[in-house]
PDB file of C-alpha atoms and ligand atoms in Angstrom:
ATOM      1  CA  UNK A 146       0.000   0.000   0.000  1.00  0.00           C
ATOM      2  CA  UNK A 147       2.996   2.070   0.863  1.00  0.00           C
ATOM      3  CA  UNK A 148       4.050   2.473  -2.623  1.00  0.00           C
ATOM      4  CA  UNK A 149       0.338   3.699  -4.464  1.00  0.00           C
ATOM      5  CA  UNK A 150       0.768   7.121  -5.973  1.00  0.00           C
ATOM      6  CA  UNK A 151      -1.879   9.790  -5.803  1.00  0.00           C
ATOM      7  CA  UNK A 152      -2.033   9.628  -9.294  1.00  0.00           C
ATOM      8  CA  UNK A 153      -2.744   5.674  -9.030  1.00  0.00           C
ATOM      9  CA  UNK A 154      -5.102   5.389  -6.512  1.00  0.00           C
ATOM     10  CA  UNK A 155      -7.227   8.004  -7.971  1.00  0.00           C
ATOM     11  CA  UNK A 156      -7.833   5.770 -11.081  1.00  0.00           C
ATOM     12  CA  UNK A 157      -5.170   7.172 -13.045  1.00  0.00           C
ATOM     13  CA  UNK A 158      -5.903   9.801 -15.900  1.00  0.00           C
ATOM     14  CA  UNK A 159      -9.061   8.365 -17.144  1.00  0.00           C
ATOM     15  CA  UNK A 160     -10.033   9.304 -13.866  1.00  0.00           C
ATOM     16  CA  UNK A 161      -8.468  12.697 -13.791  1.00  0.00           C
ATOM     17  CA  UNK A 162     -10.105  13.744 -17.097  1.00  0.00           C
ATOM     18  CA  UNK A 163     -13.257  12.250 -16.298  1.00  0.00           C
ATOM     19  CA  UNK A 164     -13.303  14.850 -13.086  1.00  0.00           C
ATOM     20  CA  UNK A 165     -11.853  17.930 -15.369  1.00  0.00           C
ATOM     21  CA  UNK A 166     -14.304  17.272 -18.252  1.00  0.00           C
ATOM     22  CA  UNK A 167     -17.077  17.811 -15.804  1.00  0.00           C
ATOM     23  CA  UNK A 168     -15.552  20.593 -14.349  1.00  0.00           C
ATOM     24  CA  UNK A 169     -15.338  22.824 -17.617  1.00  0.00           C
ATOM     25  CA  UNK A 170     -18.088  21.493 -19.559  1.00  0.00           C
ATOM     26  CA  UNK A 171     -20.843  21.440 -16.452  1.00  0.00           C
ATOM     27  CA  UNK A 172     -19.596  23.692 -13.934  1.00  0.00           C
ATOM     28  CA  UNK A 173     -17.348  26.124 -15.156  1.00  0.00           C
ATOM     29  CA  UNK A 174     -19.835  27.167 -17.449  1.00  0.00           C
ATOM     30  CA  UNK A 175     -22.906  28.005 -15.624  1.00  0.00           C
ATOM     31  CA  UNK A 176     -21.313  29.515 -12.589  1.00  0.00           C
ATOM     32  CA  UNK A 177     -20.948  33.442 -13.266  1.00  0.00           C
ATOM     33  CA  UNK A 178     -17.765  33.629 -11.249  1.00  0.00           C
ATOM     34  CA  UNK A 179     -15.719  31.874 -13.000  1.00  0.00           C
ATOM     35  CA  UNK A 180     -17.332  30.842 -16.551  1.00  0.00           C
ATOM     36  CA  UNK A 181     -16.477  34.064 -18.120  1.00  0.00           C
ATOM     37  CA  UNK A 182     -12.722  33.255 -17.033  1.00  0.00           C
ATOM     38  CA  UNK A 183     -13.056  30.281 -19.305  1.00  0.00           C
ATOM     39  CA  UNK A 184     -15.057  31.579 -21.759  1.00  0.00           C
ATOM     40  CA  UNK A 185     -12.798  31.228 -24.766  1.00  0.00           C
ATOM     41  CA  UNK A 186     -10.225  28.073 -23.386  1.00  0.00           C
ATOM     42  CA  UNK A 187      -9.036  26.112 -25.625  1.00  0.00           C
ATOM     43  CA  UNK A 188     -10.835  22.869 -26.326  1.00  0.00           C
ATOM     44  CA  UNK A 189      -8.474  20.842 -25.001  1.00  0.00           C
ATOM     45  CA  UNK A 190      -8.211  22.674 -21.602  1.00  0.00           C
ATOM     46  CA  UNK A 191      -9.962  19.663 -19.659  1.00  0.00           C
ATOM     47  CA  UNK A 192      -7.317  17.125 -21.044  1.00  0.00           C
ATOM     48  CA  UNK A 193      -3.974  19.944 -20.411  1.00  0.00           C
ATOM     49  CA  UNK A 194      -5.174  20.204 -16.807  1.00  0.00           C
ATOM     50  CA  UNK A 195      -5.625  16.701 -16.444  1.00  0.00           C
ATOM     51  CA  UNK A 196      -2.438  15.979 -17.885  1.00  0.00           C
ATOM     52  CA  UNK A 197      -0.305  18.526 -15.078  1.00  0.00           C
ATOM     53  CA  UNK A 198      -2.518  17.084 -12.680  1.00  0.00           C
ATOM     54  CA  UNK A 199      -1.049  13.196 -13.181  1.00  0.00           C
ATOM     55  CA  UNK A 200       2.150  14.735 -13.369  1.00  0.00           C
ATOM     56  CA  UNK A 201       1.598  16.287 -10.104  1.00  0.00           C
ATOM     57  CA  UNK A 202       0.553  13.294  -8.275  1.00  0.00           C
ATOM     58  CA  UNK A 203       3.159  11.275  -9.535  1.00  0.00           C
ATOM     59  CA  UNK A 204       2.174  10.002 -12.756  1.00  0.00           C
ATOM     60  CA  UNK A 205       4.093   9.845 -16.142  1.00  0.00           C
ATOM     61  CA  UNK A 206       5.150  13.405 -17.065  1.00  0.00           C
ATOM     62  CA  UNK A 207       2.221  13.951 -19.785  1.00  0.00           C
ATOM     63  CA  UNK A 208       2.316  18.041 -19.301  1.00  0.00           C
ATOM     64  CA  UNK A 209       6.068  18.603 -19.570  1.00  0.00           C
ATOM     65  CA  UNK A 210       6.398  16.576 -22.764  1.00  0.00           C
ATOM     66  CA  UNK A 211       3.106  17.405 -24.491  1.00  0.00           C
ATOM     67  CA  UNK A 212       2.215  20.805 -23.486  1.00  0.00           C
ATOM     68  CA  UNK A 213       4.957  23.285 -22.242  1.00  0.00           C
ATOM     69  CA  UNK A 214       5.494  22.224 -18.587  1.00  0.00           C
ATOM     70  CA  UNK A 215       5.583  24.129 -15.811  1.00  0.00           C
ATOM     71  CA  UNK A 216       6.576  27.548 -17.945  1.00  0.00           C
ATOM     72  CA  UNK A 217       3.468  27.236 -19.803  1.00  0.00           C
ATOM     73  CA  UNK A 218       1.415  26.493 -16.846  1.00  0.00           C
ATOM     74  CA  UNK A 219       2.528  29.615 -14.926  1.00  0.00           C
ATOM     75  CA  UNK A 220       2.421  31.890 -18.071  1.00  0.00           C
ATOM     76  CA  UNK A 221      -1.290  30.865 -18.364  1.00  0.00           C
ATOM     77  CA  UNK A 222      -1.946  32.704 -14.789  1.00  0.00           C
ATOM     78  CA  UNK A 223      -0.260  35.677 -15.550  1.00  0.00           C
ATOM     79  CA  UNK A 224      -2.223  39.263 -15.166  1.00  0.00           C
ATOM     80  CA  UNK A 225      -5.528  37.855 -15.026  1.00  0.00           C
ATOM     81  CA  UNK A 226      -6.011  39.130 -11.290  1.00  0.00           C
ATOM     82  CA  UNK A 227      -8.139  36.427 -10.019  1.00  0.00           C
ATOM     83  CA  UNK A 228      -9.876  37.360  -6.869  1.00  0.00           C
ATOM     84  CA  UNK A 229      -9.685  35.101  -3.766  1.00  0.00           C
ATOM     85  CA  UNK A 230     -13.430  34.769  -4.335  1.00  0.00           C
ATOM     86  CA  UNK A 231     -12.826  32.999  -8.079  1.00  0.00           C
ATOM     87  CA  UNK A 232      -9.707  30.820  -6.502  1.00  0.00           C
ATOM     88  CA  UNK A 233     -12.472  29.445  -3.787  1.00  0.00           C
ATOM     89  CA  UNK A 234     -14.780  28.605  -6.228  1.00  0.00           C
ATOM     90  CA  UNK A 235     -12.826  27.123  -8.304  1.00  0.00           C
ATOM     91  CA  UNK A 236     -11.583  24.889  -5.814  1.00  0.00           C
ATOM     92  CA  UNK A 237     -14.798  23.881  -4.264  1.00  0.00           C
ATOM     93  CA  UNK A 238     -16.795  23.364  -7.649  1.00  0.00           C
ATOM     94  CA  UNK A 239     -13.309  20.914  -9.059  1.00  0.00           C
ATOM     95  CA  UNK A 240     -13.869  18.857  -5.667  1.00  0.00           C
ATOM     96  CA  UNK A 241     -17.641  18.627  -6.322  1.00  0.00           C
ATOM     97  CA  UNK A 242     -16.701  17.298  -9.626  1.00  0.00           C
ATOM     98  CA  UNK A 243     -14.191  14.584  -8.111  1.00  0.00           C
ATOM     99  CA  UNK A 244     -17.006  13.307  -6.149  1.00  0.00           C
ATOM    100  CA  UNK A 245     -19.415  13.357  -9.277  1.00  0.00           C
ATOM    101  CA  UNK A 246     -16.703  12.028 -11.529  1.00  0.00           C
ATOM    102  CA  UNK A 247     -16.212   9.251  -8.504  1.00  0.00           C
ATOM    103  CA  UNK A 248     -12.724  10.002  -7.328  1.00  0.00           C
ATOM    104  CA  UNK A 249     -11.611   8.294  -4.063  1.00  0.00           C
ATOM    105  CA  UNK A 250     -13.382   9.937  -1.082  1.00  0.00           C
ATOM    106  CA  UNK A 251     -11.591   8.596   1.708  1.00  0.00           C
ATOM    107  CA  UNK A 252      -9.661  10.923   4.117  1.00  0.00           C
ATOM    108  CA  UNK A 253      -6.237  10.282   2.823  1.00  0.00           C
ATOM    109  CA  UNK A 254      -6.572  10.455  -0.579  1.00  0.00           C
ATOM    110  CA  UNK A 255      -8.614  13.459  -0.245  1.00  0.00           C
ATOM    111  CA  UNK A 256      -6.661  15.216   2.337  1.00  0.00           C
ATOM    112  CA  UNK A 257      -3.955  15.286  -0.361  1.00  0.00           C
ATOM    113  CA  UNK A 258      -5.863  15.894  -3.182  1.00  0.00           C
ATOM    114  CA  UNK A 259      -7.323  19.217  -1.410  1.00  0.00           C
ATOM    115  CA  UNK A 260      -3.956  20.513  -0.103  1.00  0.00           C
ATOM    116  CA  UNK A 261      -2.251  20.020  -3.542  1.00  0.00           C
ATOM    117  CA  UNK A 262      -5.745  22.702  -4.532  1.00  0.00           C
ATOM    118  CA  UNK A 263      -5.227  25.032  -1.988  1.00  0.00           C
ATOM    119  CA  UNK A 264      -1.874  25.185  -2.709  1.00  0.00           C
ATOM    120  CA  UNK A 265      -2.012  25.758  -6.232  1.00  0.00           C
ATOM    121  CA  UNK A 266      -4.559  28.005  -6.369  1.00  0.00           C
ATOM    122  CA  UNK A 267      -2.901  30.397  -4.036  1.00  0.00           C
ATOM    123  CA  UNK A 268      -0.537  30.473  -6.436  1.00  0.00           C
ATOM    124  CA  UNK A 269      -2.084  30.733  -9.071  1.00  0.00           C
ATOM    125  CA  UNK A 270      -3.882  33.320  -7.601  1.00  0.00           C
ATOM    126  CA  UNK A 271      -0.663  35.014  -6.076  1.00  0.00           C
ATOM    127  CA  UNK A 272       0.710  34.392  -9.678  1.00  0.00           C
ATOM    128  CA  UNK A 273      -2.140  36.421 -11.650  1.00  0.00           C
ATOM    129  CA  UNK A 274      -1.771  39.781  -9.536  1.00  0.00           C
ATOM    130  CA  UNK A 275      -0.513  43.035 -11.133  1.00  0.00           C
ATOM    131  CA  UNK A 276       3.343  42.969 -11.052  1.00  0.00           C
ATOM    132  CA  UNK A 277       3.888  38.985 -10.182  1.00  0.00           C
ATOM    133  CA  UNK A 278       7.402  37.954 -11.398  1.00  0.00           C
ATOM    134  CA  UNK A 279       6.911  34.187 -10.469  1.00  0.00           C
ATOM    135  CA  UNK A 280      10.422  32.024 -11.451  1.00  0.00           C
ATOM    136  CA  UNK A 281       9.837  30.762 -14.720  1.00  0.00           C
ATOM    137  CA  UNK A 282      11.610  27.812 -14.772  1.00  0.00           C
ATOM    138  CA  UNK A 283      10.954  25.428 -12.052  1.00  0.00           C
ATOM    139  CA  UNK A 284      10.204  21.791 -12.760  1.00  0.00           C
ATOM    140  CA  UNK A 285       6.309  20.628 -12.012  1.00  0.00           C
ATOM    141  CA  UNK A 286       6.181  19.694  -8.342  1.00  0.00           C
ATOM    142  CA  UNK A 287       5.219  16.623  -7.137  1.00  0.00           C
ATOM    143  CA  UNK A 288       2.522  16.108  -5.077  1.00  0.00           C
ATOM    144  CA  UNK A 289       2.760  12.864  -2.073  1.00  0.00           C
ATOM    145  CA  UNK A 290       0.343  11.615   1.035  1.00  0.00           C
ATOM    146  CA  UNK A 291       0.047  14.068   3.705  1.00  0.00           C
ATOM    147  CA  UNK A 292       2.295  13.053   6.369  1.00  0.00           C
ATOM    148  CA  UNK A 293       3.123   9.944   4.657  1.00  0.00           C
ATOM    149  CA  UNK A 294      -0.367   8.717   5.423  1.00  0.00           C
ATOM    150  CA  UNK A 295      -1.122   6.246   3.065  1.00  0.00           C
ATOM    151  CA  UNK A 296      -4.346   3.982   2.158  1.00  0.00           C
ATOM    152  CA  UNK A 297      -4.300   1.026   4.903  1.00  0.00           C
ATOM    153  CA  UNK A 298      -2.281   3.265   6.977  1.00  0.00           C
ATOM    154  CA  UNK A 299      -4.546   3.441   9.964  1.00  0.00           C
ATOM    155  CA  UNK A 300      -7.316   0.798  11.291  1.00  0.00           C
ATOM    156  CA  UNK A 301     -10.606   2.310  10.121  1.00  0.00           C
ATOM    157  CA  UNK A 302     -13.610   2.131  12.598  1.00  0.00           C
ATOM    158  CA  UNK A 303     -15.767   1.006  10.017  1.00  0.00           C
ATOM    159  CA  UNK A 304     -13.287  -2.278   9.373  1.00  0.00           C
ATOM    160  CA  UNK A 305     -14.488  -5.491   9.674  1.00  0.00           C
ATOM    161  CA  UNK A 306     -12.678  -7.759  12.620  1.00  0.00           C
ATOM    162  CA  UNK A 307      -9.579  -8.872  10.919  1.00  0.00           C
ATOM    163  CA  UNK A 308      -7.630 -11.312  11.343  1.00  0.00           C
ATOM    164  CA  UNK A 309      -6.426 -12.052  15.137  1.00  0.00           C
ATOM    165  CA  UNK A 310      -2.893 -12.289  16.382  1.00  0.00           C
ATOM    166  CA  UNK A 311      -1.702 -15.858  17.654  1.00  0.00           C
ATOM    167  CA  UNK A 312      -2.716 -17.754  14.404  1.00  0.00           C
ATOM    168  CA  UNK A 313       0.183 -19.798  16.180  1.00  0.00           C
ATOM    169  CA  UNK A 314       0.372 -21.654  19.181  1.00  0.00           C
ATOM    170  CA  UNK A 315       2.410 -19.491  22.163  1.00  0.00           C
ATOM    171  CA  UNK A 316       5.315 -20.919  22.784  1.00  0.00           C
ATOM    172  CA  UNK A 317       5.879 -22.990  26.301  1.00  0.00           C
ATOM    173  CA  UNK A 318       7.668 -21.327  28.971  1.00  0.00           C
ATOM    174  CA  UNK A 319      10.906 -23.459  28.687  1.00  0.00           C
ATOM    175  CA  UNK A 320      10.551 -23.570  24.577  1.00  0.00           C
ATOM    176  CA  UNK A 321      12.869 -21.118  22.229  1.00  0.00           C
ATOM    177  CA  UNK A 322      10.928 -18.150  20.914  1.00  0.00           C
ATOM    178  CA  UNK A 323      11.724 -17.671  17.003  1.00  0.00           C
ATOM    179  CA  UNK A 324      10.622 -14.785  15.172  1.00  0.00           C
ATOM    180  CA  UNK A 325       9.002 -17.159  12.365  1.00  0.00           C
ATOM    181  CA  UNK A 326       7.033 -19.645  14.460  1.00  0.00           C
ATOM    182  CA  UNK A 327       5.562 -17.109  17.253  1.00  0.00           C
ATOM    183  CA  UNK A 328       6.564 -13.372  16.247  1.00  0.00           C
ATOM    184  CA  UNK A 329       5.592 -12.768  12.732  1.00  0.00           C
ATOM    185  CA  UNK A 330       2.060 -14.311  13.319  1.00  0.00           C
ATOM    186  CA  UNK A 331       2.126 -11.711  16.271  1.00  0.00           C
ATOM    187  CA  UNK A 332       1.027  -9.152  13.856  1.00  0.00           C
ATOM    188  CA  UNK A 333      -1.925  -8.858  11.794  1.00  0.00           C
ATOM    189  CA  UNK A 334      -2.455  -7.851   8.281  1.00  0.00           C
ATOM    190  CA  UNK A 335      -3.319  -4.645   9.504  1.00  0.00           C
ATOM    191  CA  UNK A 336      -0.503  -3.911  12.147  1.00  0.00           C
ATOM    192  CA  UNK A 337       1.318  -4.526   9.461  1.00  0.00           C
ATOM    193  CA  UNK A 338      -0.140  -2.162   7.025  1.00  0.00           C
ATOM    194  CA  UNK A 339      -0.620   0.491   9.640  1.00  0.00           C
ATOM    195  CA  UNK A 340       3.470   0.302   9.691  1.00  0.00           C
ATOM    196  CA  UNK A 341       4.630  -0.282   6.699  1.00  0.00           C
ATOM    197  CA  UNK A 342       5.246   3.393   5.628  1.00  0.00           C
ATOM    198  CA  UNK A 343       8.203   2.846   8.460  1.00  0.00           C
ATOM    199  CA  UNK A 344       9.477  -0.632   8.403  1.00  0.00           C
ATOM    200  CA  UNK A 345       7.730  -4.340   7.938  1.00  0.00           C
ATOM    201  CA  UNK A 346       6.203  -6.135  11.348  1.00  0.00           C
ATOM    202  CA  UNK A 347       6.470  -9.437   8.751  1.00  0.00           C
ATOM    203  CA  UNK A 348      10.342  -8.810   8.258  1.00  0.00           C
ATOM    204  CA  UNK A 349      12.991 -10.515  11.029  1.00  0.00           C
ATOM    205  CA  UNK A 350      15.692  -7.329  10.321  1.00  0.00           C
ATOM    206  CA  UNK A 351      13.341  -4.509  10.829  1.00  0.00           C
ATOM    207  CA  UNK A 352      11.544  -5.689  13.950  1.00  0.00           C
ATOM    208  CA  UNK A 353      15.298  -6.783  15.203  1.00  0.00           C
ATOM    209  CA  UNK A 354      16.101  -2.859  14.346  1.00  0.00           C
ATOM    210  CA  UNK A 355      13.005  -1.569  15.767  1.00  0.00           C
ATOM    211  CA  UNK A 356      12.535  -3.842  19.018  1.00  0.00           C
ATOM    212  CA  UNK A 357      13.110  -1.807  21.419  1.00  0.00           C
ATOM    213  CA  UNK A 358      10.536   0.810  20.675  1.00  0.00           C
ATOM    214  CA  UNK A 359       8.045  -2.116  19.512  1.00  0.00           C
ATOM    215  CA  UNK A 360       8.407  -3.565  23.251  1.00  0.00           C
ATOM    216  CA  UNK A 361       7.848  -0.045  24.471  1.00  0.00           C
ATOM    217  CA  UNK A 362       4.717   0.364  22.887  1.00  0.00           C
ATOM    218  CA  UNK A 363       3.293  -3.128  23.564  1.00  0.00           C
ATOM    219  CA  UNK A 364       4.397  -2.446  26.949  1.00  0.00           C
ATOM    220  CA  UNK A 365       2.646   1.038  27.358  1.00  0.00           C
ATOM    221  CA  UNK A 366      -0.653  -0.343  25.135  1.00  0.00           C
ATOM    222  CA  UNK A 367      -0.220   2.207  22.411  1.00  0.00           C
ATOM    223  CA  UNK A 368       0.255  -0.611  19.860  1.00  0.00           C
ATOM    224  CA  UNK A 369      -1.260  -1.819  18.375  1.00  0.00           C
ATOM    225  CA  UNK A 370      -3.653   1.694  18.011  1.00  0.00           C
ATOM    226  CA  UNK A 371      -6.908  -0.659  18.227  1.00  0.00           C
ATOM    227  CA  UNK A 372      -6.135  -2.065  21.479  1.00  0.00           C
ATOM    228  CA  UNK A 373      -3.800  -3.156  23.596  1.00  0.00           C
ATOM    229  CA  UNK A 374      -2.616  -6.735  23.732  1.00  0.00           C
ATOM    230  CA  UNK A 375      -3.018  -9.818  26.815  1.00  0.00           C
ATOM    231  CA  UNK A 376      -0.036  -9.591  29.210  1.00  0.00           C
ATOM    232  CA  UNK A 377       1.141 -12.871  27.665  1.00  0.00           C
ATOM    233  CA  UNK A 378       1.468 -12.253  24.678  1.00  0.00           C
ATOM    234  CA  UNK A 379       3.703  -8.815  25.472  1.00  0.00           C
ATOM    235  CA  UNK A 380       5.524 -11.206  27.533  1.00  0.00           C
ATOM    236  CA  UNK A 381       6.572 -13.032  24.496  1.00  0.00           C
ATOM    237  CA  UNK A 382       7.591 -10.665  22.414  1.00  0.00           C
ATOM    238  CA  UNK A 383       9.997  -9.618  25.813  1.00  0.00           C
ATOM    239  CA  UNK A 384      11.406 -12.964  25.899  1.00  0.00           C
ATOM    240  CA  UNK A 385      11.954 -13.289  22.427  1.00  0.00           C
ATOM    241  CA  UNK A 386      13.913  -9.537  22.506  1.00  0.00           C
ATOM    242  CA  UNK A 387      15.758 -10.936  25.752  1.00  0.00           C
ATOM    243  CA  UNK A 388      17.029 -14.190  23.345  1.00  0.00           C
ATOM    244  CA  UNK A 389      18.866 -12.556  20.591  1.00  0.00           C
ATOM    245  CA  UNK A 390      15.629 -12.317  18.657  1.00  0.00           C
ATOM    246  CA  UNK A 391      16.256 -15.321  16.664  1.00  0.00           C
ATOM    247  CA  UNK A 392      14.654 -15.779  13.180  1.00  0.00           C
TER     248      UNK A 392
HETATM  249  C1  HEM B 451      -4.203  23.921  -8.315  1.00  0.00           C
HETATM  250  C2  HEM B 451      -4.706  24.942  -8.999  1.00  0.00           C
HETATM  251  C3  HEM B 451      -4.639  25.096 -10.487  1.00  0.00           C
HETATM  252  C4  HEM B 451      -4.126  24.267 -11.441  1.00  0.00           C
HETATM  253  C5  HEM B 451      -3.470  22.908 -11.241  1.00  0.00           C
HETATM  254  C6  HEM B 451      -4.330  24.893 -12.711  1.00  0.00           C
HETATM  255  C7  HEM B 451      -3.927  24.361 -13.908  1.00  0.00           C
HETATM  256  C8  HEM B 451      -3.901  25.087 -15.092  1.00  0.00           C
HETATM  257  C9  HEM B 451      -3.190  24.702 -16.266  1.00  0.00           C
HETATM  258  C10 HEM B 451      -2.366  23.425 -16.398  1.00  0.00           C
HETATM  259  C11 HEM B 451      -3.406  25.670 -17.196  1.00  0.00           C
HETATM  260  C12 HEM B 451      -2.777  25.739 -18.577  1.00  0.00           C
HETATM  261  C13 HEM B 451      -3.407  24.807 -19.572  1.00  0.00           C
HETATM  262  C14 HEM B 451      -2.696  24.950 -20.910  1.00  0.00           C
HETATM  263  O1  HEM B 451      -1.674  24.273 -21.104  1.00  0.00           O
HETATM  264  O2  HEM B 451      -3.179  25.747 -21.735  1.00  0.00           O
HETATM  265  C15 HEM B 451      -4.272  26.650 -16.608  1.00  0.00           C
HETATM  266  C16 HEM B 451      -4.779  27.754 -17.272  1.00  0.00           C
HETATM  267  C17 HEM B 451      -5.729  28.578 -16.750  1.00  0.00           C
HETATM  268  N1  HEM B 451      -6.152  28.606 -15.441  1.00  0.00           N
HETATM  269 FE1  HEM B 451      -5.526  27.424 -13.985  1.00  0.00          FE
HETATM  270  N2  HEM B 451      -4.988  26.089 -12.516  1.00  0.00           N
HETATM  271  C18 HEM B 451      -5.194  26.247 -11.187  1.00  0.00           C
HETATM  272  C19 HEM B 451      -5.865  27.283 -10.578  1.00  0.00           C
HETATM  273  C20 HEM B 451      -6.620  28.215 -11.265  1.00  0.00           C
HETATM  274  C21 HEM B 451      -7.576  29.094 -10.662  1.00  0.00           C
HETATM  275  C22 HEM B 451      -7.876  29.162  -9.167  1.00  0.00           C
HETATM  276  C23 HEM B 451      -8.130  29.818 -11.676  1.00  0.00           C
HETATM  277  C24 HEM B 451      -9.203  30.855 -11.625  1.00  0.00           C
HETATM  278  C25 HEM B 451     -10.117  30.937 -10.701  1.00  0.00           C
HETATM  279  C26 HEM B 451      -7.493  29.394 -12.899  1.00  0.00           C
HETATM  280  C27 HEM B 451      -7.754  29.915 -14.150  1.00  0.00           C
HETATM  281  C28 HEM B 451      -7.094  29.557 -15.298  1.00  0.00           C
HETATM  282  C29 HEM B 451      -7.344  30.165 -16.588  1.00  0.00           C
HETATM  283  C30 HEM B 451      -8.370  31.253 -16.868  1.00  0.00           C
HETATM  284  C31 HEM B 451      -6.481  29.548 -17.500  1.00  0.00           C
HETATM  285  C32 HEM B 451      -6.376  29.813 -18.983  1.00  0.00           C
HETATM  286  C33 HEM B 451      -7.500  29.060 -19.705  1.00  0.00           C
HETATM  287  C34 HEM B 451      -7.466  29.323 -21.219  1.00  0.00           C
HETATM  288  O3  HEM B 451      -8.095  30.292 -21.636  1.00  0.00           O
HETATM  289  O4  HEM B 451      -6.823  28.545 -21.942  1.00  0.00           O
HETATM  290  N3  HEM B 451      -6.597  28.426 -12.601  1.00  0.00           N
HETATM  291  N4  HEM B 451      -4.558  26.267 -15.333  1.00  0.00           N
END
């Protein structure tokens, strides 16, 4: 899950011009703010904003090689003095057409999605004024999760039980604790997930490099974020961290 782009999850650029397409051909047009802004675009507006969009949320670099980049893109703002009243608009009539377009509405996705809009459009707005020198030659920025928080990166209240911890037998109190026959299966899919954007709870190096603070946590109950686990089973994870932490 770690490794999904924005530009992936949100269904790629079918699904970018699908939302942009809607935008200028059923919003744009009717709303007497900003319709007479776009009053004479060029047809292929929908698919150009689309296109620095992907490239923006990490996918392939369609508005640098087909239309001009990120010099065309800020030459396209200059003097039109937009008003902080047009930027809003604009932004809250394109995120009305991500949900009618059926872009991905949950929080992370969207939380990035909207800060890449206010962020641009206070530029572009800042851009437009009388006497804006912007740089001219910057490459497109790229756009990434907020705070590295990633689909699958958090348990969601609305998930269904997963799978429990202790698929495997605990160990007896004389036996050898391994990381492969009573570790790993320590950790659910989601524990796993939630932590993946800093290390692997399935991989014998990271939890060796991250042990101590693991323990801590168990120890404390603020892992996993769901609940706290049974004594014993913190116990286990002690004694395996007081062996050597064998594979
Ligand atoms: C994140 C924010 C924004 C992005 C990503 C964006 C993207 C773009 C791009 C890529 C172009 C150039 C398309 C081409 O190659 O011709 C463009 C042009 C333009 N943008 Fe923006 N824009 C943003 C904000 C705004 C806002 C807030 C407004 C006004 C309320 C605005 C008004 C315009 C206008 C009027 C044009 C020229 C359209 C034409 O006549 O061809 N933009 N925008």
């Amino acid at each position: 899950m770690a490794e999904w782009t924005l530009f992936d999850w949100a269904g790629g650029l079918p699904a970018l011009t699908r939302m942009t397409r809607l935008f200028y051909s059923k919003y744009v047009p009717e709303d007497p703010l900003i319709g007479p802004l776009f009053a004479s675009m060029s047809p292929d507006h929908p698919e150009r904003v689309a296109a620095w969009l992907g490239e923006v949320f990490g996918g392939p670099k369609n508005y640098s090689d087909r239309y001009g980049g990120y010099t065309r893109m800020v030459s396209q703002h200059l003097g039109r003095g937009l008003t902080e009243e047009q930027r809003a608009r604009w932004v809250a009539l394109l995120c009305r057409s991500a949900d009618e377009a059926g872009l991905p509405r949950d929080p992370e996705w969207r939380a990035a999605f909207v800060a890449y809009l206010e962020w641009g459009s206070r530029l572009a707005l800042e851009n437009s004024q009388p006497g804006a020198k912007p740089p001219m030659n910057m490459p497109v920025p790229r756009w990434w999760w907020v705070c590295d928080a990633t689909p699958g990166s958090r348990v969601s209240a609305l998930a269904p039980p997963s799978d429990e911890p202790g698929a495997a037998a605990l160990p007896e109190s004389t036996e050898r604790v391994t990381f492969e026959a009573h570790i790993r299966p320590l950790f659910r899919r989601t524990d796993r997930q939630s932590m993946l954007f800093a290390f692997d709870l399935w991989n014998h190096a990271d939890v060796v490099r991250h042990a101590a603070e693991i323990l801590s946590r168990l120890e404390n109950g603020s892992m996993p974020c769901d609940g706290a686990w049974p004594r014993e089973r913190v116990d286990i994870f002690r004694r395996w961290v007081e062996s050597s932490m064998p594979a």
